[in-house]
Short mmCIF file of C-alpha atoms in Angstrom, two decimals:
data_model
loop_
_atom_site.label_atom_id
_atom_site.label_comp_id
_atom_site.label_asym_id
_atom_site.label_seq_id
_atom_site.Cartn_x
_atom_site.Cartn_y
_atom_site.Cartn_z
CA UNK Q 1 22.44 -66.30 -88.14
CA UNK Q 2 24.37 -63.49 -88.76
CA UNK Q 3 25.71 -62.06 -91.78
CA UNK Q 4 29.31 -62.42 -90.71
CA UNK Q 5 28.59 -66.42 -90.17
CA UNK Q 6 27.47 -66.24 -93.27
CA UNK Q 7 30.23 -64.88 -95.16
CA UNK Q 8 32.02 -67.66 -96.89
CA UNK Q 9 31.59 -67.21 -100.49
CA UNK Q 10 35.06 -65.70 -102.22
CA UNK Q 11 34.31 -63.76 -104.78
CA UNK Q 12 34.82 -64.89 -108.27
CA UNK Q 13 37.97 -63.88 -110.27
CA UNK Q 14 37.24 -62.91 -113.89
CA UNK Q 15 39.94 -60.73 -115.24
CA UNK Q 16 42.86 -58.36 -114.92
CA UNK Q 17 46.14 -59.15 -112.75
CA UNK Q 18 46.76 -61.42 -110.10
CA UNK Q 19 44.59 -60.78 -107.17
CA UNK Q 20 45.41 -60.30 -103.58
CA UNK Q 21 42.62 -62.38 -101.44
CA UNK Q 22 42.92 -59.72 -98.75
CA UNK Q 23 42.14 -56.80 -100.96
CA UNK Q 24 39.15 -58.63 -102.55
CA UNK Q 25 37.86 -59.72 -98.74
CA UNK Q 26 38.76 -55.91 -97.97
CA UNK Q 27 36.44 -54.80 -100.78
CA UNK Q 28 33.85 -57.10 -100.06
CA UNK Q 29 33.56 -56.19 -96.73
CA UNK Q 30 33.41 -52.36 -97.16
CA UNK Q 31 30.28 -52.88 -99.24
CA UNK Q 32 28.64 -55.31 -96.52
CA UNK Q 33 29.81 -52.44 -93.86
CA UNK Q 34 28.16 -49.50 -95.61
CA UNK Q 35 24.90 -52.10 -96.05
CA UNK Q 36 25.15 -52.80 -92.14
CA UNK Q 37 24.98 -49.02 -91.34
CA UNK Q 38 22.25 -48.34 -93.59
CA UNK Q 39 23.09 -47.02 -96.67
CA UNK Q 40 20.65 -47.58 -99.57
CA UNK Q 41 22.10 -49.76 -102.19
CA UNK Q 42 21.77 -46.55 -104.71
CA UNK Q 43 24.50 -45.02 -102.58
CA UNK Q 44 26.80 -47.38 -102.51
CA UNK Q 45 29.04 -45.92 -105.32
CA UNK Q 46 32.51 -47.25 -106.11
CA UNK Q 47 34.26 -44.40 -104.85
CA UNK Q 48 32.71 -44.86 -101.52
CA UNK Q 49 33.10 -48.21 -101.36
CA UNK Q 50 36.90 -47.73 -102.21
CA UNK Q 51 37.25 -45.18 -99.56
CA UNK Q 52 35.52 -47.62 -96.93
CA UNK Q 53 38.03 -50.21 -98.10
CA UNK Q 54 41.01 -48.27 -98.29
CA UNK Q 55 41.81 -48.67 -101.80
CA UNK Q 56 41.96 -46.84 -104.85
CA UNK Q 57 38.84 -47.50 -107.44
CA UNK Q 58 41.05 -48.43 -110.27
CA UNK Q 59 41.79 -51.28 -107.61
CA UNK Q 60 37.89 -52.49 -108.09
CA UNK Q 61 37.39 -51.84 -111.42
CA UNK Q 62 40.19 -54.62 -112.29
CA UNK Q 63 38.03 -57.19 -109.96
CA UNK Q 64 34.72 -56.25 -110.98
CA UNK Q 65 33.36 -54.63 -114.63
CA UNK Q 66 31.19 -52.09 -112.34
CA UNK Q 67 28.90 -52.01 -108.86
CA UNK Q 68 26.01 -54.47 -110.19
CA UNK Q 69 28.92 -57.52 -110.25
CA UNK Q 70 30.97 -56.42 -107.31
CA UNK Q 71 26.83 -56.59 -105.16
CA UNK Q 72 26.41 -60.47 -107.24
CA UNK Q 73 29.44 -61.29 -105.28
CA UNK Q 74 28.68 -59.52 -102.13
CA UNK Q 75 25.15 -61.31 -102.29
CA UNK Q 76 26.38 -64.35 -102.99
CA UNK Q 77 28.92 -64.13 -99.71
CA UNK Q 78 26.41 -63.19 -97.24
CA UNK Q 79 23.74 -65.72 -98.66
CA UNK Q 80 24.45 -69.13 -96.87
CA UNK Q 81 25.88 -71.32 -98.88
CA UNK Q 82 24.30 -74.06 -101.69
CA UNK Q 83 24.14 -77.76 -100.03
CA UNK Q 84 26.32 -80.08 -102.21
CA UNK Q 85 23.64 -82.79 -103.76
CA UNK Q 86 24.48 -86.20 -102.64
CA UNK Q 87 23.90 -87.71 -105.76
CA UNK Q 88 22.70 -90.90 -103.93
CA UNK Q 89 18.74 -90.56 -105.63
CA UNK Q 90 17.16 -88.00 -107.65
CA UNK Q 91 15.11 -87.67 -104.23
CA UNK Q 92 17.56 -86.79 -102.26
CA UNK Q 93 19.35 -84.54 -104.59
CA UNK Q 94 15.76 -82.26 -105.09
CA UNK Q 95 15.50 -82.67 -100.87
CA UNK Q 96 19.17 -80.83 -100.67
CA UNK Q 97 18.04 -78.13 -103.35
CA UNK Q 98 14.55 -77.83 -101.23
CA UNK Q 99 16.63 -77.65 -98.29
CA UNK Q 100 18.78 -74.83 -99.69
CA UNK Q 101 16.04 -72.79 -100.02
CA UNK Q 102 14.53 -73.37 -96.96
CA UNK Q 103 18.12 -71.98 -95.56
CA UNK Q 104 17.70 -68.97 -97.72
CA UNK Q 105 14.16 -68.09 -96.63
CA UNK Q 106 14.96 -68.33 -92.42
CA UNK Q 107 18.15 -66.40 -93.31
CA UNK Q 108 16.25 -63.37 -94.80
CA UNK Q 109 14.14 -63.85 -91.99
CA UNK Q 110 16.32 -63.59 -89.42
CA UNK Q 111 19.56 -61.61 -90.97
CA UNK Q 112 18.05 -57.38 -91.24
CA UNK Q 113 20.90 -56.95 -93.77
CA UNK Q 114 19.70 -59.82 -96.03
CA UNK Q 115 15.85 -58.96 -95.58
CA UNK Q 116 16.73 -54.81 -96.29
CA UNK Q 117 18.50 -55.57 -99.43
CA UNK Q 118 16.57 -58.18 -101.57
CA UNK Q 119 13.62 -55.70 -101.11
CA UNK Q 120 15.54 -52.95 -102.23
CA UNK Q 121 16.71 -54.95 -105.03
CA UNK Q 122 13.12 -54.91 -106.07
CA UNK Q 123 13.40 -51.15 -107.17
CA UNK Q 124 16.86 -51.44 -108.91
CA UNK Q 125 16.07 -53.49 -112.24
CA UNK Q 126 19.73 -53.60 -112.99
CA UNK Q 127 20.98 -55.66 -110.54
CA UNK Q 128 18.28 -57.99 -109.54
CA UNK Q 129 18.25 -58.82 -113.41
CA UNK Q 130 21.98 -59.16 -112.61
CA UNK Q 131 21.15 -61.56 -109.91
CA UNK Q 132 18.53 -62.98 -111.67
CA UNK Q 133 20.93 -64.05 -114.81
CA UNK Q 134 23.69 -65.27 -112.47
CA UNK Q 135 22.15 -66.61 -109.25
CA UNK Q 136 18.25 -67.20 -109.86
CA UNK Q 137 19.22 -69.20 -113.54
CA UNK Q 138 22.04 -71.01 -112.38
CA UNK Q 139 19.75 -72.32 -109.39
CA UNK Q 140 16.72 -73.04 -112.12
CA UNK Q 141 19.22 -74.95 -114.34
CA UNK Q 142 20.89 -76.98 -111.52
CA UNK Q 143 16.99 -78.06 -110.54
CA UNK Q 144 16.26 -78.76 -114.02
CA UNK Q 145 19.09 -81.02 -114.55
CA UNK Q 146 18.03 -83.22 -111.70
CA UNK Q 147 14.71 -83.19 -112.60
CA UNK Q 148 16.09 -84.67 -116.43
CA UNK Q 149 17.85 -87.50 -114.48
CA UNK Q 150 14.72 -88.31 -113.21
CA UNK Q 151 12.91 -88.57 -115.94
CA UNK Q 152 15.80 -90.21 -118.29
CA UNK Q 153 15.88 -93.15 -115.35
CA UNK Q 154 11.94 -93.61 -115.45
CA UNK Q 155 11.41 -92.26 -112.11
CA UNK Q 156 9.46 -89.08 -113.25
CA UNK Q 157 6.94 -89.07 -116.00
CA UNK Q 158 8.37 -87.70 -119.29
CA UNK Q 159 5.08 -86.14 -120.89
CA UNK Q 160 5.33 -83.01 -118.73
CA UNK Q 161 8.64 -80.46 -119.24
CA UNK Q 162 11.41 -80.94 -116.85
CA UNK Q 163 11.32 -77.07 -116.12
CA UNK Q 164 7.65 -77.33 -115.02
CA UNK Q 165 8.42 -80.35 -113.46
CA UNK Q 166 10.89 -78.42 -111.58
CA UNK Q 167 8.41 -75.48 -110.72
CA UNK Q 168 6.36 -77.91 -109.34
CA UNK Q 169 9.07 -78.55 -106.49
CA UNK Q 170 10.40 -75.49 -105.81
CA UNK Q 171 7.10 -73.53 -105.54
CA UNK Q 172 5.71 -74.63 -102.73
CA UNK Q 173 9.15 -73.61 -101.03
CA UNK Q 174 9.46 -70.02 -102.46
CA UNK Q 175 5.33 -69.74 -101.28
CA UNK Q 176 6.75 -70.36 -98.01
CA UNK Q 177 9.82 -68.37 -97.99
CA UNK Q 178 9.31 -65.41 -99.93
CA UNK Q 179 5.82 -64.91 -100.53
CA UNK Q 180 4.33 -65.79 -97.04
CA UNK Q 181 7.15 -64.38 -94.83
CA UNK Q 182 5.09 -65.62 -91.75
CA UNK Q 183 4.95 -69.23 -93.29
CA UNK Q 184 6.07 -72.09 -91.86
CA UNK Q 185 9.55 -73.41 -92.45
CA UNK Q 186 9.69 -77.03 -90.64
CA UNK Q 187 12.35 -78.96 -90.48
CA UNK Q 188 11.11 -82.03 -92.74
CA UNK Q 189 9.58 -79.14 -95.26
CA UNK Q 190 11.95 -80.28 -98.37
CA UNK Q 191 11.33 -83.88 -97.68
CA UNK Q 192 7.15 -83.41 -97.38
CA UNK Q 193 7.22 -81.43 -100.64
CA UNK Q 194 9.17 -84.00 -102.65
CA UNK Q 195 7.67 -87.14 -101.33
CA UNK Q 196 4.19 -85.40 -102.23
CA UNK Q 197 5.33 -84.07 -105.38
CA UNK Q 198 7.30 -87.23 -106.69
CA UNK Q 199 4.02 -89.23 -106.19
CA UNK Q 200 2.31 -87.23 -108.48
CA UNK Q 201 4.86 -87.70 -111.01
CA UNK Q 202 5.57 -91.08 -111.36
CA UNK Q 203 5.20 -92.92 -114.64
CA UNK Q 204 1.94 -94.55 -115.30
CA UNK Q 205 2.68 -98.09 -113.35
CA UNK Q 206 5.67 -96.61 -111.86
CA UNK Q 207 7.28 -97.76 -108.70
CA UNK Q 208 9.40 -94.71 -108.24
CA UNK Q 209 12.47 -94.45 -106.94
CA UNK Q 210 13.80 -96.74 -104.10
CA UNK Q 211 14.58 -93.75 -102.19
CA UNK Q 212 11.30 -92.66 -101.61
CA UNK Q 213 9.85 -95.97 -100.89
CA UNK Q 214 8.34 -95.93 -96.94
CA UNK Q 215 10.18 -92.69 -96.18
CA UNK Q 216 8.34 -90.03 -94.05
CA UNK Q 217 5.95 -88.28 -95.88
CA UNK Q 218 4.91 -90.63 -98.40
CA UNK Q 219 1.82 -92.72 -98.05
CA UNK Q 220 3.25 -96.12 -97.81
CA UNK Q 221 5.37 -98.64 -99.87
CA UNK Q 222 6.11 -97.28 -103.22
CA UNK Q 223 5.08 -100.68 -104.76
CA UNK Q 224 1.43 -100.11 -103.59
CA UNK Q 225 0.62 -96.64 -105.56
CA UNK Q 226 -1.31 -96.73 -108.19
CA UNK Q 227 -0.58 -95.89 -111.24
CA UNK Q 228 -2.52 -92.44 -111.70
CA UNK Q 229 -2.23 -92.24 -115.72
#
């Protein structure tokens, strides 16, 4: 997809006067320009940006505290966009995070900008703790949340933590995605690795969750596991 398709995050207000939507877009869309026609990250300065977007830098500096923010929210507009959970099951809210992912992982695949910069992100600490703290955390908390749902309504064991428990799920996806970039990415990918993971994690004498009962990728009627202690 391309980045443009992509672009559909605004960028988050924090402080100073009231902002002009085209001026932020404006901004945003310098630094994504500069990216596009190959400047390293390192050289993407706030005066240059500025003079790519036509306005002065005292103009970003009241949007964005300095460049490691103003990148957070460029990254955050050309990465495609967080599903919404259903909040119909605990499995299909950790198949929509999966899912995510997945989107993430053929993105950088397929999007040069997207690929170029998260591995030049690996040799600037300062923003990809940046992005770690505000993106990468937010994402860890949102799966660890589900994950205590889970285990608060008896559908995931409770002796193991609900942040390994979450591990457990994502994994598998970021093995795919990130660490194998020739890995597969099916279609049914989220759904395999929750059905597969869930069973694991039942309760001892579990049924699990009615959601997962007969659905692709699980061995048969939830009511027939058994329990695995």
């Amino acid at each position: 997809m391309p980045p443009t398709e992509q672009r559909n995050h605004p960028p988050e207000h924090r402080r100073g006067r009231p902002r002009s939507e085209a001026v932020e877009r404006s901004i945003v869309e310098a630094v994504v320009k500069l990216l596009e026609e190959g400047a390293p990250l390192a050289e993407v300065s706030i005066e240059r940006v500025a003079r790519t977007a036509g306005v002065g830098k005292a103009t970003i500096y009241r949007r964005w505290r300095g460049k490691e923010e103003l990148f957070i929210d460029v990254l955050k507009d050309i990465e495609p966009v967080d599903a919404e959970l259903p909040g119909t099951s605990v499995r299909d809210d950790l198949i929509a995070m999966l899912e995510s992912l997945r989107s993430r992982g053929l993105a950088k695949r397929s999007s040069a900008l997207l690929y170029n910069v998260f591995a030049e992100m690996q040799g600037y600490p300062a923003l990809w703790r940046a992005y770690h703290d505000t993106v990468v955390e937010a994402r860890r908390r949102r799966g660890a949340e589900i994950v205590s749902r889970g285990i608060e309504s008896g559908e995931i064991r409770s002796d193991v933590t609900a942040e390994l428990i979450n591990d457990l799920f994502v994994g598998p996806m970021l093995l795919r995605s990130v660490l194998r970039p020739d890995g597969e990415l099916e279609d049914d990918l989220a759904e395999r690795i929750v059905d597969a993971v869930l069973e694991g994690l039942r309760p001892p004498g579990g049924t699990g969750s009615a959601g997962s009962a007969g659905s692709p990728g699980s061995t048969g009627p939830a009511g027939d596991a058994k329990p695995t202690g």
